[in-house]
Amino acid sequence: MRDVCIVGGGVAGLAASIFTARAGLDTLVVDGGESILARNASLENYPGFPDGVDARRYLQLTREQARNAGAAFELGRVTRAAPIDSATPPESREAGDTGDETAPEEGFVLETEGGEPIETRRVLAASWADSDYLEPLDVGRTQRGSKHLVAVDEAGRTAVEGVYAAGRIADEPHQAIVAAGHGAKVGLAVIHDSEVNFYHDWVVPEGYFTGRGREVPPGCEEIGDAQRRERDEQARERILEAFSEPLDEQPTMHPSVDRD
């Protein structure tokens, strides 16, 4: 059983997976296909890129970062999510068990198109605009136009324990930086609820904590100057490699546009 399954491989889902995987949670991202961000000709308002960045390149690098953190990926579309008890086939239930009672503490099972069922302790919905798979969970979806939004608290928790939502599906603004920030915030809620030691995700100079007689907090790391320079060199080399050539990929046009 996975610790957390993230449905959606866009900005919000990827950001959440980086945090949960780095915290040591067994993280699976079920990517239903191309992120809507791939429709952008250029991502112009994301901090750190003064002249913008190709949206597809940004997505590639973010997926690579999630994999480096330890997240696993599975390509496919989730068709149904339900508590494990309610997902048990009728022929496998004990006599008198109607399957109506659910036990979220037992985890959830995700059914996918053409794939094996996935069992997970927690589900994080980061899919836009598909949320029909959440119907069996009764998380409190509301319709807005042709889309459905999921009601969450300030940390991204839904009305169902163990189920979260991040990004546009949680009614966050349609901006990449907002989706990334919200995904990270919801990822931290998953970490907190998983009873992992408080996760700082902070790399500091050697002696920052120990020089004051303090233990290094969970999720933090002290590194010496030589290691700092080594990491910086590795990071610069990877970025230079990533941006050395233009991408051949083209932005994805909206499906309603007639290109004949």
PDB file of C-alpha atoms in Angstrom:
ATOM      1  CA  MET A   1       0.000   0.000   0.000  1.00  0.00           C
ATOM      2  CA  ARG A   2       1.272   3.445  -0.930  1.00  0.00           C
ATOM      3  CA  ASP A   3       1.430   6.183   1.690  1.00  0.00           C
ATOM      4  CA  VAL A   4      -0.070   8.715  -0.694  1.00  0.00           C
ATOM      5  CA  CYS A   5      -1.361   8.588  -4.239  1.00  0.00           C
ATOM      6  CA  ILE A   6      -1.513  11.887  -6.107  1.00  0.00           C
ATOM      7  CA  VAL A   7      -3.980  11.988  -8.979  1.00  0.00           C
ATOM      8  CA  GLY A   8      -2.719  14.451 -11.568  1.00  0.00           C
ATOM      9  CA  GLY A   9       0.777  15.183 -12.815  1.00  0.00           C
ATOM     10  CA  GLY A  10       0.421  18.922 -13.309  1.00  0.00           C
ATOM     11  CA  VAL A  11       2.031  21.702 -11.291  1.00  0.00           C
ATOM     12  CA  ALA A  12       0.037  21.177  -8.073  1.00  0.00           C
ATOM     13  CA  GLY A  13       0.460  17.413  -8.036  1.00  0.00           C
ATOM     14  CA  LEU A  14       4.162  17.580  -8.819  1.00  0.00           C
ATOM     15  CA  ALA A  15       4.820  20.157  -6.109  1.00  0.00           C
ATOM     16  CA  ALA A  16       2.960  18.042  -3.551  1.00  0.00           C
ATOM     17  CA  SER A  17       4.890  14.926  -4.591  1.00  0.00           C
ATOM     18  CA  ILE A  18       8.254  16.642  -4.121  1.00  0.00           C
ATOM     19  CA  PHE A  19       7.388  17.419  -0.511  1.00  0.00           C
ATOM     20  CA  THR A  20       5.782  14.097   0.396  1.00  0.00           C
ATOM     21  CA  ALA A  21       8.535  12.036  -1.251  1.00  0.00           C
ATOM     22  CA  ARG A  22      11.317  14.054   0.379  1.00  0.00           C
ATOM     23  CA  ALA A  23       9.609  13.503   3.731  1.00  0.00           C
ATOM     24  CA  GLY A  24       9.964   9.759   3.202  1.00  0.00           C
ATOM     25  CA  LEU A  25       6.372   8.940   2.258  1.00  0.00           C
ATOM     26  CA  ASP A  26       5.897   6.308  -0.436  1.00  0.00           C
ATOM     27  CA  THR A  27       4.465   8.579  -3.125  1.00  0.00           C
ATOM     28  CA  LEU A  28       2.849   7.601  -6.421  1.00  0.00           C
ATOM     29  CA  VAL A  29       1.748  10.170  -9.002  1.00  0.00           C
ATOM     30  CA  VAL A  30      -0.901   8.878 -11.407  1.00  0.00           C
ATOM     31  CA  ASP A  31      -0.523  11.094 -14.453  1.00  0.00           C
ATOM     32  CA  GLY A  32      -3.575  11.092 -16.669  1.00  0.00           C
ATOM     33  CA  GLY A  33      -1.800  12.742 -19.557  1.00  0.00           C
ATOM     34  CA  GLU A  34      -0.699  16.192 -20.546  1.00  0.00           C
ATOM     35  CA  SER A  35      -0.909  19.029 -18.030  1.00  0.00           C
ATOM     36  CA  ILE A  36      -3.035  21.989 -19.078  1.00  0.00           C
ATOM     37  CA  LEU A  37       0.098  24.103 -18.571  1.00  0.00           C
ATOM     38  CA  ALA A  38       1.466  22.528 -21.752  1.00  0.00           C
ATOM     39  CA  ARG A  39      -0.962  24.746 -23.665  1.00  0.00           C
ATOM     40  CA  ASN A  40       1.034  27.823 -22.687  1.00  0.00           C
ATOM     41  CA  ALA A  41       3.303  29.201 -25.382  1.00  0.00           C
ATOM     42  CA  SER A  42       5.490  30.705 -22.643  1.00  0.00           C
ATOM     43  CA  LEU A  43       5.266  30.769 -18.852  1.00  0.00           C
ATOM     44  CA  GLU A  44       5.906  34.425 -18.059  1.00  0.00           C
ATOM     45  CA  ASN A  45       4.974  35.078 -14.423  1.00  0.00           C
ATOM     46  CA  TYR A  46       6.786  32.300 -12.564  1.00  0.00           C
ATOM     47  CA  PRO A  47       9.398  33.726 -10.144  1.00  0.00           C
ATOM     48  CA  GLY A  48      12.995  32.914 -10.998  1.00  0.00           C
ATOM     49  CA  PHE A  49      12.686  33.206 -14.779  1.00  0.00           C
ATOM     50  CA  PRO A  50      13.143  36.917 -15.628  1.00  0.00           C
ATOM     51  CA  ASP A  51      12.370  36.386 -19.321  1.00  0.00           C
ATOM     52  CA  GLY A  52       9.911  33.541 -18.866  1.00  0.00           C
ATOM     53  CA  VAL A  53      10.413  29.837 -19.530  1.00  0.00           C
ATOM     54  CA  ASP A  54       8.997  27.292 -21.930  1.00  0.00           C
ATOM     55  CA  ALA A  55       6.108  25.696 -20.051  1.00  0.00           C
ATOM     56  CA  ARG A  56       6.930  22.204 -21.317  1.00  0.00           C
ATOM     57  CA  ARG A  57      10.542  22.545 -20.199  1.00  0.00           C
ATOM     58  CA  TYR A  58       9.373  23.707 -16.784  1.00  0.00           C
ATOM     59  CA  LEU A  59       7.118  20.648 -16.483  1.00  0.00           C
ATOM     60  CA  GLN A  60       9.946  18.316 -17.543  1.00  0.00           C
ATOM     61  CA  LEU A  61      12.300  19.717 -14.918  1.00  0.00           C
ATOM     62  CA  THR A  62       9.644  19.610 -12.200  1.00  0.00           C
ATOM     63  CA  ARG A  63       8.877  15.959 -12.978  1.00  0.00           C
ATOM     64  CA  GLU A  64      12.598  15.210 -12.854  1.00  0.00           C
ATOM     65  CA  GLN A  65      12.805  16.914  -9.460  1.00  0.00           C
ATOM     66  CA  ALA A  66       9.899  14.808  -8.177  1.00  0.00           C
ATOM     67  CA  ARG A  67      11.593  11.613  -9.399  1.00  0.00           C
ATOM     68  CA  ASN A  68      14.862  12.679  -7.779  1.00  0.00           C
ATOM     69  CA  ALA A  69      12.930  13.177  -4.534  1.00  0.00           C
ATOM     70  CA  GLY A  70      11.720   9.579  -4.740  1.00  0.00           C
ATOM     71  CA  ALA A  71       8.241   9.900  -6.242  1.00  0.00           C
ATOM     72  CA  ALA A  72       7.081   7.153  -8.594  1.00  0.00           C
ATOM     73  CA  PHE A  73       4.940   7.768 -11.669  1.00  0.00           C
ATOM     74  CA  GLU A  74       2.256   5.767 -13.409  1.00  0.00           C
ATOM     75  CA  LEU A  75       0.641   6.875 -16.648  1.00  0.00           C
ATOM     76  CA  GLY A  76      -3.100   6.362 -16.636  1.00  0.00           C
ATOM     77  CA  ARG A  77      -6.482   7.813 -15.811  1.00  0.00           C
ATOM     78  CA  VAL A  78      -8.135   7.129 -12.462  1.00  0.00           C
ATOM     79  CA  THR A  79     -11.771   6.155 -12.990  1.00  0.00           C
ATOM     80  CA  ARG A  80     -12.888   5.492  -9.414  1.00  0.00           C
ATOM     81  CA  ALA A  81     -11.672   6.124  -5.876  1.00  0.00           C
ATOM     82  CA  ALA A  82     -13.329   4.479  -2.884  1.00  0.00           C
ATOM     83  CA  PRO A  83     -12.578   3.348   0.665  1.00  0.00           C
ATOM     84  CA  ILE A  84     -11.093  -0.123   0.578  1.00  0.00           C
ATOM     85  CA  ASP A  85     -14.058  -1.742   2.381  1.00  0.00           C
ATOM     86  CA  SER A  86     -16.647  -0.328  -0.020  1.00  0.00           C
ATOM     87  CA  ALA A  87     -14.506  -1.295  -2.996  1.00  0.00           C
ATOM     88  CA  THR A  88     -14.503  -4.972  -2.042  1.00  0.00           C
ATOM     89  CA  PRO A  89     -16.345  -6.993  -4.715  1.00  0.00           C
ATOM     90  CA  PRO A  90     -19.726  -8.375  -3.503  1.00  0.00           C
ATOM     91  CA  GLU A  91     -18.579 -11.974  -3.929  1.00  0.00           C
ATOM     92  CA  SER A  92     -15.677 -11.291  -1.522  1.00  0.00           C
ATOM     93  CA  ARG A  93     -17.800  -9.809   1.267  1.00  0.00           C
ATOM     94  CA  GLU A  94     -18.820 -11.704   4.335  1.00  0.00           C
ATOM     95  CA  ALA A  95     -22.448 -12.691   4.763  1.00  0.00           C
ATOM     96  CA  GLY A  96     -24.562  -9.738   5.800  1.00  0.00           C
ATOM     97  CA  ASP A  97     -21.985  -7.202   4.627  1.00  0.00           C
ATOM     98  CA  THR A  98     -23.689  -4.807   2.214  1.00  0.00           C
ATOM     99  CA  GLY A  99     -20.574  -2.812   1.590  1.00  0.00           C
ATOM    100  CA  ASP A 100     -22.305   0.393   2.701  1.00  0.00           C
ATOM    101  CA  GLU A 101     -20.043   0.919   5.690  1.00  0.00           C
ATOM    102  CA  THR A 102     -16.736   2.579   4.900  1.00  0.00           C
ATOM    103  CA  ALA A 103     -13.528   2.659   6.847  1.00  0.00           C
ATOM    104  CA  PRO A 104     -11.277   5.473   5.584  1.00  0.00           C
ATOM    105  CA  GLU A 105      -8.650   4.508   8.159  1.00  0.00           C
ATOM    106  CA  GLU A 106      -8.159   1.327   6.136  1.00  0.00           C
ATOM    107  CA  GLY A 107      -7.134   3.357   3.127  1.00  0.00           C
ATOM    108  CA  PHE A 108      -8.462   3.680  -0.386  1.00  0.00           C
ATOM    109  CA  VAL A 109      -8.358   1.836  -3.668  1.00  0.00           C
ATOM    110  CA  LEU A 110      -8.043   3.610  -7.008  1.00  0.00           C
ATOM    111  CA  GLU A 111      -9.241   1.980 -10.186  1.00  0.00           C
ATOM    112  CA  THR A 112      -7.578   2.986 -13.438  1.00  0.00           C
ATOM    113  CA  GLU A 113      -8.216   2.434 -17.108  1.00  0.00           C
ATOM    114  CA  GLY A 114      -6.402  -0.728 -18.100  1.00  0.00           C
ATOM    115  CA  GLY A 115      -4.244  -0.850 -14.978  1.00  0.00           C
ATOM    116  CA  GLU A 116      -4.158  -2.729 -11.707  1.00  0.00           C
ATOM    117  CA  PRO A 117      -6.040  -1.240  -8.718  1.00  0.00           C
ATOM    118  CA  ILE A 118      -3.873   0.953  -6.510  1.00  0.00           C
ATOM    119  CA  GLU A 119      -4.155   0.843  -2.736  1.00  0.00           C
ATOM    120  CA  THR A 120      -3.102   3.927  -0.792  1.00  0.00           C
ATOM    121  CA  ARG A 121      -3.474   5.331   2.704  1.00  0.00           C
ATOM    122  CA  ARG A 122      -4.170   8.846   1.406  1.00  0.00           C
ATOM    123  CA  VAL A 123      -5.438  10.359  -1.836  1.00  0.00           C
ATOM    124  CA  LEU A 124      -4.527  13.811  -3.102  1.00  0.00           C
ATOM    125  CA  ALA A 125      -6.660  15.005  -6.013  1.00  0.00           C
ATOM    126  CA  ALA A 126      -4.742  17.395  -8.249  1.00  0.00           C
ATOM    127  CA  SER A 127      -6.525  16.663 -11.500  1.00  0.00           C
ATOM    128  CA  TRP A 128      -8.120  19.359 -13.586  1.00  0.00           C
ATOM    129  CA  ALA A 129     -10.767  19.186 -14.838  1.00  0.00           C
ATOM    130  CA  ASP A 130     -11.542  15.520 -14.135  1.00  0.00           C
ATOM    131  CA  SER A 131     -13.011  14.739 -10.710  1.00  0.00           C
ATOM    132  CA  ASP A 132     -15.753  12.215 -11.465  1.00  0.00           C
ATOM    133  CA  TYR A 133     -13.608   9.482  -9.902  1.00  0.00           C
ATOM    134  CA  LEU A 134     -14.221  11.140  -6.514  1.00  0.00           C
ATOM    135  CA  GLU A 135     -17.997  10.577  -6.580  1.00  0.00           C
ATOM    136  CA  PRO A 136     -17.900   7.386  -4.428  1.00  0.00           C
ATOM    137  CA  LEU A 137     -16.047   9.313  -1.722  1.00  0.00           C
ATOM    138  CA  ASP A 138     -18.674  12.052  -1.336  1.00  0.00           C
ATOM    139  CA  VAL A 139     -16.061  14.735  -0.735  1.00  0.00           C
ATOM    140  CA  GLY A 140     -18.448  17.595  -1.490  1.00  0.00           C
ATOM    141  CA  ARG A 141     -18.087  18.558  -5.131  1.00  0.00           C
ATOM    142  CA  THR A 142     -19.795  21.652  -6.497  1.00  0.00           C
ATOM    143  CA  GLN A 143     -20.431  22.320 -10.169  1.00  0.00           C
ATOM    144  CA  ARG A 144     -19.190  25.472 -11.854  1.00  0.00           C
ATOM    145  CA  GLY A 145     -20.009  25.515 -15.524  1.00  0.00           C
ATOM    146  CA  SER A 146     -18.877  22.219 -17.000  1.00  0.00           C
ATOM    147  CA  LYS A 147     -16.366  21.585 -14.186  1.00  0.00           C
ATOM    148  CA  HIS A 148     -16.618  20.384 -10.597  1.00  0.00           C
ATOM    149  CA  LEU A 149     -14.677  21.848  -7.680  1.00  0.00           C
ATOM    150  CA  VAL A 150     -13.829  20.083  -4.429  1.00  0.00           C
ATOM    151  CA  ALA A 151     -14.469  21.778  -1.088  1.00  0.00           C
ATOM    152  CA  VAL A 152     -11.367  21.869   1.143  1.00  0.00           C
ATOM    153  CA  ASP A 153     -10.217  23.530   4.325  1.00  0.00           C
ATOM    154  CA  GLU A 154      -7.294  25.941   4.440  1.00  0.00           C
ATOM    155  CA  ALA A 155      -4.810  23.051   4.335  1.00  0.00           C
ATOM    156  CA  GLY A 156      -6.452  21.217   1.427  1.00  0.00           C
ATOM    157  CA  ARG A 157      -8.277  18.583   3.485  1.00  0.00           C
ATOM    158  CA  THR A 158     -11.683  17.467   2.213  1.00  0.00           C
ATOM    159  CA  ALA A 159     -14.642  16.305   4.291  1.00  0.00           C
ATOM    160  CA  VAL A 160     -13.329  12.736   4.001  1.00  0.00           C
ATOM    161  CA  GLU A 161     -10.412  11.878   6.265  1.00  0.00           C
ATOM    162  CA  GLY A 162      -7.374  10.972   4.217  1.00  0.00           C
ATOM    163  CA  VAL A 163      -8.548  12.730   1.038  1.00  0.00           C
ATOM    164  CA  TYR A 164      -7.072  16.063  -0.079  1.00  0.00           C
ATOM    165  CA  ALA A 165      -7.309  18.361  -3.085  1.00  0.00           C
ATOM    166  CA  ALA A 166      -4.832  20.867  -4.500  1.00  0.00           C
ATOM    167  CA  GLY A 167      -4.727  23.422  -7.295  1.00  0.00           C
ATOM    168  CA  ARG A 168      -7.576  24.431  -9.577  1.00  0.00           C
ATOM    169  CA  ILE A 169      -9.751  21.492  -8.519  1.00  0.00           C
ATOM    170  CA  ALA A 170      -9.683  23.061  -5.029  1.00  0.00           C
ATOM    171  CA  ASP A 171     -10.827  26.420  -6.446  1.00  0.00           C
ATOM    172  CA  GLU A 172      -7.365  27.974  -6.447  1.00  0.00           C
ATOM    173  CA  PRO A 173      -6.591  30.710  -9.024  1.00  0.00           C
ATOM    174  CA  HIS A 174      -5.510  29.608 -12.494  1.00  0.00           C
ATOM    175  CA  GLN A 175      -1.808  30.496 -12.146  1.00  0.00           C
ATOM    176  CA  ALA A 176       1.146  28.111 -12.182  1.00  0.00           C
ATOM    177  CA  ILE A 177       2.875  29.684  -9.184  1.00  0.00           C
ATOM    178  CA  VAL A 178      -0.348  29.503  -7.133  1.00  0.00           C
ATOM    179  CA  ALA A 179      -0.861  25.852  -8.095  1.00  0.00           C
ATOM    180  CA  ALA A 180       2.714  25.029  -7.105  1.00  0.00           C
ATOM    181  CA  GLY A 181       2.392  26.808  -3.779  1.00  0.00           C
ATOM    182  CA  HIS A 182      -0.940  25.218  -2.976  1.00  0.00           C
ATOM    183  CA  GLY A 183       0.330  21.786  -3.950  1.00  0.00           C
ATOM    184  CA  ALA A 184       3.269  22.210  -1.589  1.00  0.00           C
ATOM    185  CA  LYS A 185       0.979  23.399   1.206  1.00  0.00           C
ATOM    186  CA  VAL A 186      -1.353  20.433   0.804  1.00  0.00           C
ATOM    187  CA  GLY A 187       1.667  18.133   0.629  1.00  0.00           C
ATOM    188  CA  LEU A 188       2.711  19.462   4.021  1.00  0.00           C
ATOM    189  CA  ALA A 189      -0.775  18.696   5.376  1.00  0.00           C
ATOM    190  CA  VAL A 190      -0.382  15.105   4.170  1.00  0.00           C
ATOM    191  CA  ILE A 191       2.993  14.925   5.900  1.00  0.00           C
ATOM    192  CA  HIS A 192       1.524  16.313   9.123  1.00  0.00           C
ATOM    193  CA  ASP A 193      -1.409  13.900   9.082  1.00  0.00           C
ATOM    194  CA  SER A 194       0.941  10.994   8.384  1.00  0.00           C
ATOM    195  CA  GLU A 195       2.650  11.664  11.715  1.00  0.00           C
ATOM    196  CA  VAL A 196       6.008  12.158  10.057  1.00  0.00           C
ATOM    197  CA  ASN A 197       8.334  14.250  12.178  1.00  0.00           C
ATOM    198  CA  PHE A 198       7.793  17.933  11.400  1.00  0.00           C
ATOM    199  CA  TYR A 199       9.351  18.515   8.004  1.00  0.00           C
ATOM    200  CA  HIS A 200      11.411  21.648   7.421  1.00  0.00           C
ATOM    201  CA  ASP A 201      13.109  20.805   4.090  1.00  0.00           C
ATOM    202  CA  TRP A 202      15.917  23.227   4.839  1.00  0.00           C
ATOM    203  CA  VAL A 203      19.603  22.832   3.947  1.00  0.00           C
ATOM    204  CA  VAL A 204      21.791  25.117   6.049  1.00  0.00           C
ATOM    205  CA  PRO A 205      25.512  25.843   6.474  1.00  0.00           C
ATOM    206  CA  GLU A 206      27.468  23.545   8.750  1.00  0.00           C
ATOM    207  CA  GLY A 207      27.138  24.662  12.370  1.00  0.00           C
ATOM    208  CA  TYR A 208      23.875  26.550  11.858  1.00  0.00           C
ATOM    209  CA  PHE A 209      22.168  24.400  14.505  1.00  0.00           C
ATOM    210  CA  THR A 210      24.971  22.348  16.024  1.00  0.00           C
ATOM    211  CA  GLY A 211      27.054  25.488  16.558  1.00  0.00           C
ATOM    212  CA  ARG A 212      24.357  26.663  18.942  1.00  0.00           C
ATOM    213  CA  GLY A 213      24.176  23.334  20.740  1.00  0.00           C
ATOM    214  CA  ARG A 214      20.945  22.334  18.991  1.00  0.00           C
ATOM    215  CA  GLU A 215      20.093  19.116  17.210  1.00  0.00           C
ATOM    216  CA  VAL A 216      19.421  19.340  13.474  1.00  0.00           C
ATOM    217  CA  PRO A 217      15.593  19.341  13.123  1.00  0.00           C
ATOM    218  CA  PRO A 218      13.818  16.640  11.072  1.00  0.00           C
ATOM    219  CA  GLY A 219      14.008  17.325   7.357  1.00  0.00           C
ATOM    220  CA  CYS A 220      16.930  19.725   7.780  1.00  0.00           C
ATOM    221  CA  GLU A 221      20.524  19.146   6.796  1.00  0.00           C
ATOM    222  CA  GLU A 222      23.773  20.885   7.603  1.00  0.00           C
ATOM    223  CA  ILE A 223      26.420  20.853   4.879  1.00  0.00           C
ATOM    224  CA  GLY A 224      29.973  22.143   4.710  1.00  0.00           C
ATOM    225  CA  ASP A 225      31.244  24.645   2.172  1.00  0.00           C
ATOM    226  CA  ALA A 226      32.827  21.974  -0.046  1.00  0.00           C
ATOM    227  CA  GLN A 227      29.533  20.107  -0.303  1.00  0.00           C
ATOM    228  CA  ARG A 228      27.679  23.350  -0.920  1.00  0.00           C
ATOM    229  CA  ARG A 229      29.972  24.131  -3.842  1.00  0.00           C
ATOM    230  CA  GLU A 230      29.603  20.592  -5.173  1.00  0.00           C
ATOM    231  CA  ARG A 231      25.818  20.806  -5.090  1.00  0.00           C
ATOM    232  CA  ASP A 232      25.887  24.230  -6.710  1.00  0.00           C
ATOM    233  CA  GLU A 233      28.104  22.955  -9.507  1.00  0.00           C
ATOM    234  CA  GLN A 234      25.844  19.971 -10.104  1.00  0.00           C
ATOM    235  CA  ALA A 235      22.765  22.206 -10.152  1.00  0.00           C
ATOM    236  CA  ARG A 236      24.349  24.664 -12.603  1.00  0.00           C
ATOM    237  CA  GLU A 237      25.464  21.870 -14.911  1.00  0.00           C
ATOM    238  CA  ARG A 238      21.964  20.373 -14.973  1.00  0.00           C
ATOM    239  CA  ILE A 239      20.308  23.718 -15.710  1.00  0.00           C
ATOM    240  CA  LEU A 240      22.812  24.544 -18.451  1.00  0.00           C
ATOM    241  CA  GLU A 241      22.197  21.132 -19.988  1.00  0.00           C
ATOM    242  CA  ALA A 242      18.434  21.536 -19.777  1.00  0.00           C
ATOM    243  CA  PHE A 243      18.492  24.912 -21.518  1.00  0.00           C
ATOM    244  CA  SER A 244      21.272  24.191 -24.007  1.00  0.00           C
ATOM    245  CA  GLU A 245      18.896  23.477 -26.894  1.00  0.00           C
ATOM    246  CA  PRO A 246      15.387  24.660 -27.760  1.00  0.00           C
ATOM    247  CA  LEU A 247      12.593  22.159 -27.288  1.00  0.00           C
ATOM    248  CA  ASP A 248      11.078  20.621 -30.393  1.00  0.00           C
ATOM    249  CA  GLU A 249       7.719  20.265 -28.647  1.00  0.00           C
ATOM    250  CA  GLN A 250       4.964  22.675 -29.590  1.00  0.00           C
ATOM    251  CA  PRO A 251       2.270  24.061 -27.280  1.00  0.00           C
ATOM    252  CA  THR A 252      -0.916  22.017 -27.239  1.00  0.00           C
ATOM    253  CA  MET A 253      -3.802  23.869 -28.830  1.00  0.00           C
ATOM    254  CA  HIS A 254      -7.188  23.985 -27.132  1.00  0.00           C
ATOM    255  CA  PRO A 255      -9.229  21.008 -28.392  1.00  0.00           C
ATOM    256  CA  SER A 256     -12.078  23.283 -29.533  1.00  0.00           C
ATOM    257  CA  VAL A 257      -9.865  25.118 -32.038  1.00  0.00           C
ATOM    258  CA  ASP A 258     -10.318  23.985 -35.651  1.00  0.00           C
ATOM    259  CA  ARG A 259      -6.838  23.553 -37.091  1.00  0.00           C
ATOM    260  CA  ASP A 260      -7.866  22.205 -40.515  1.00  0.00           C
TER     261      ASP A 260
END
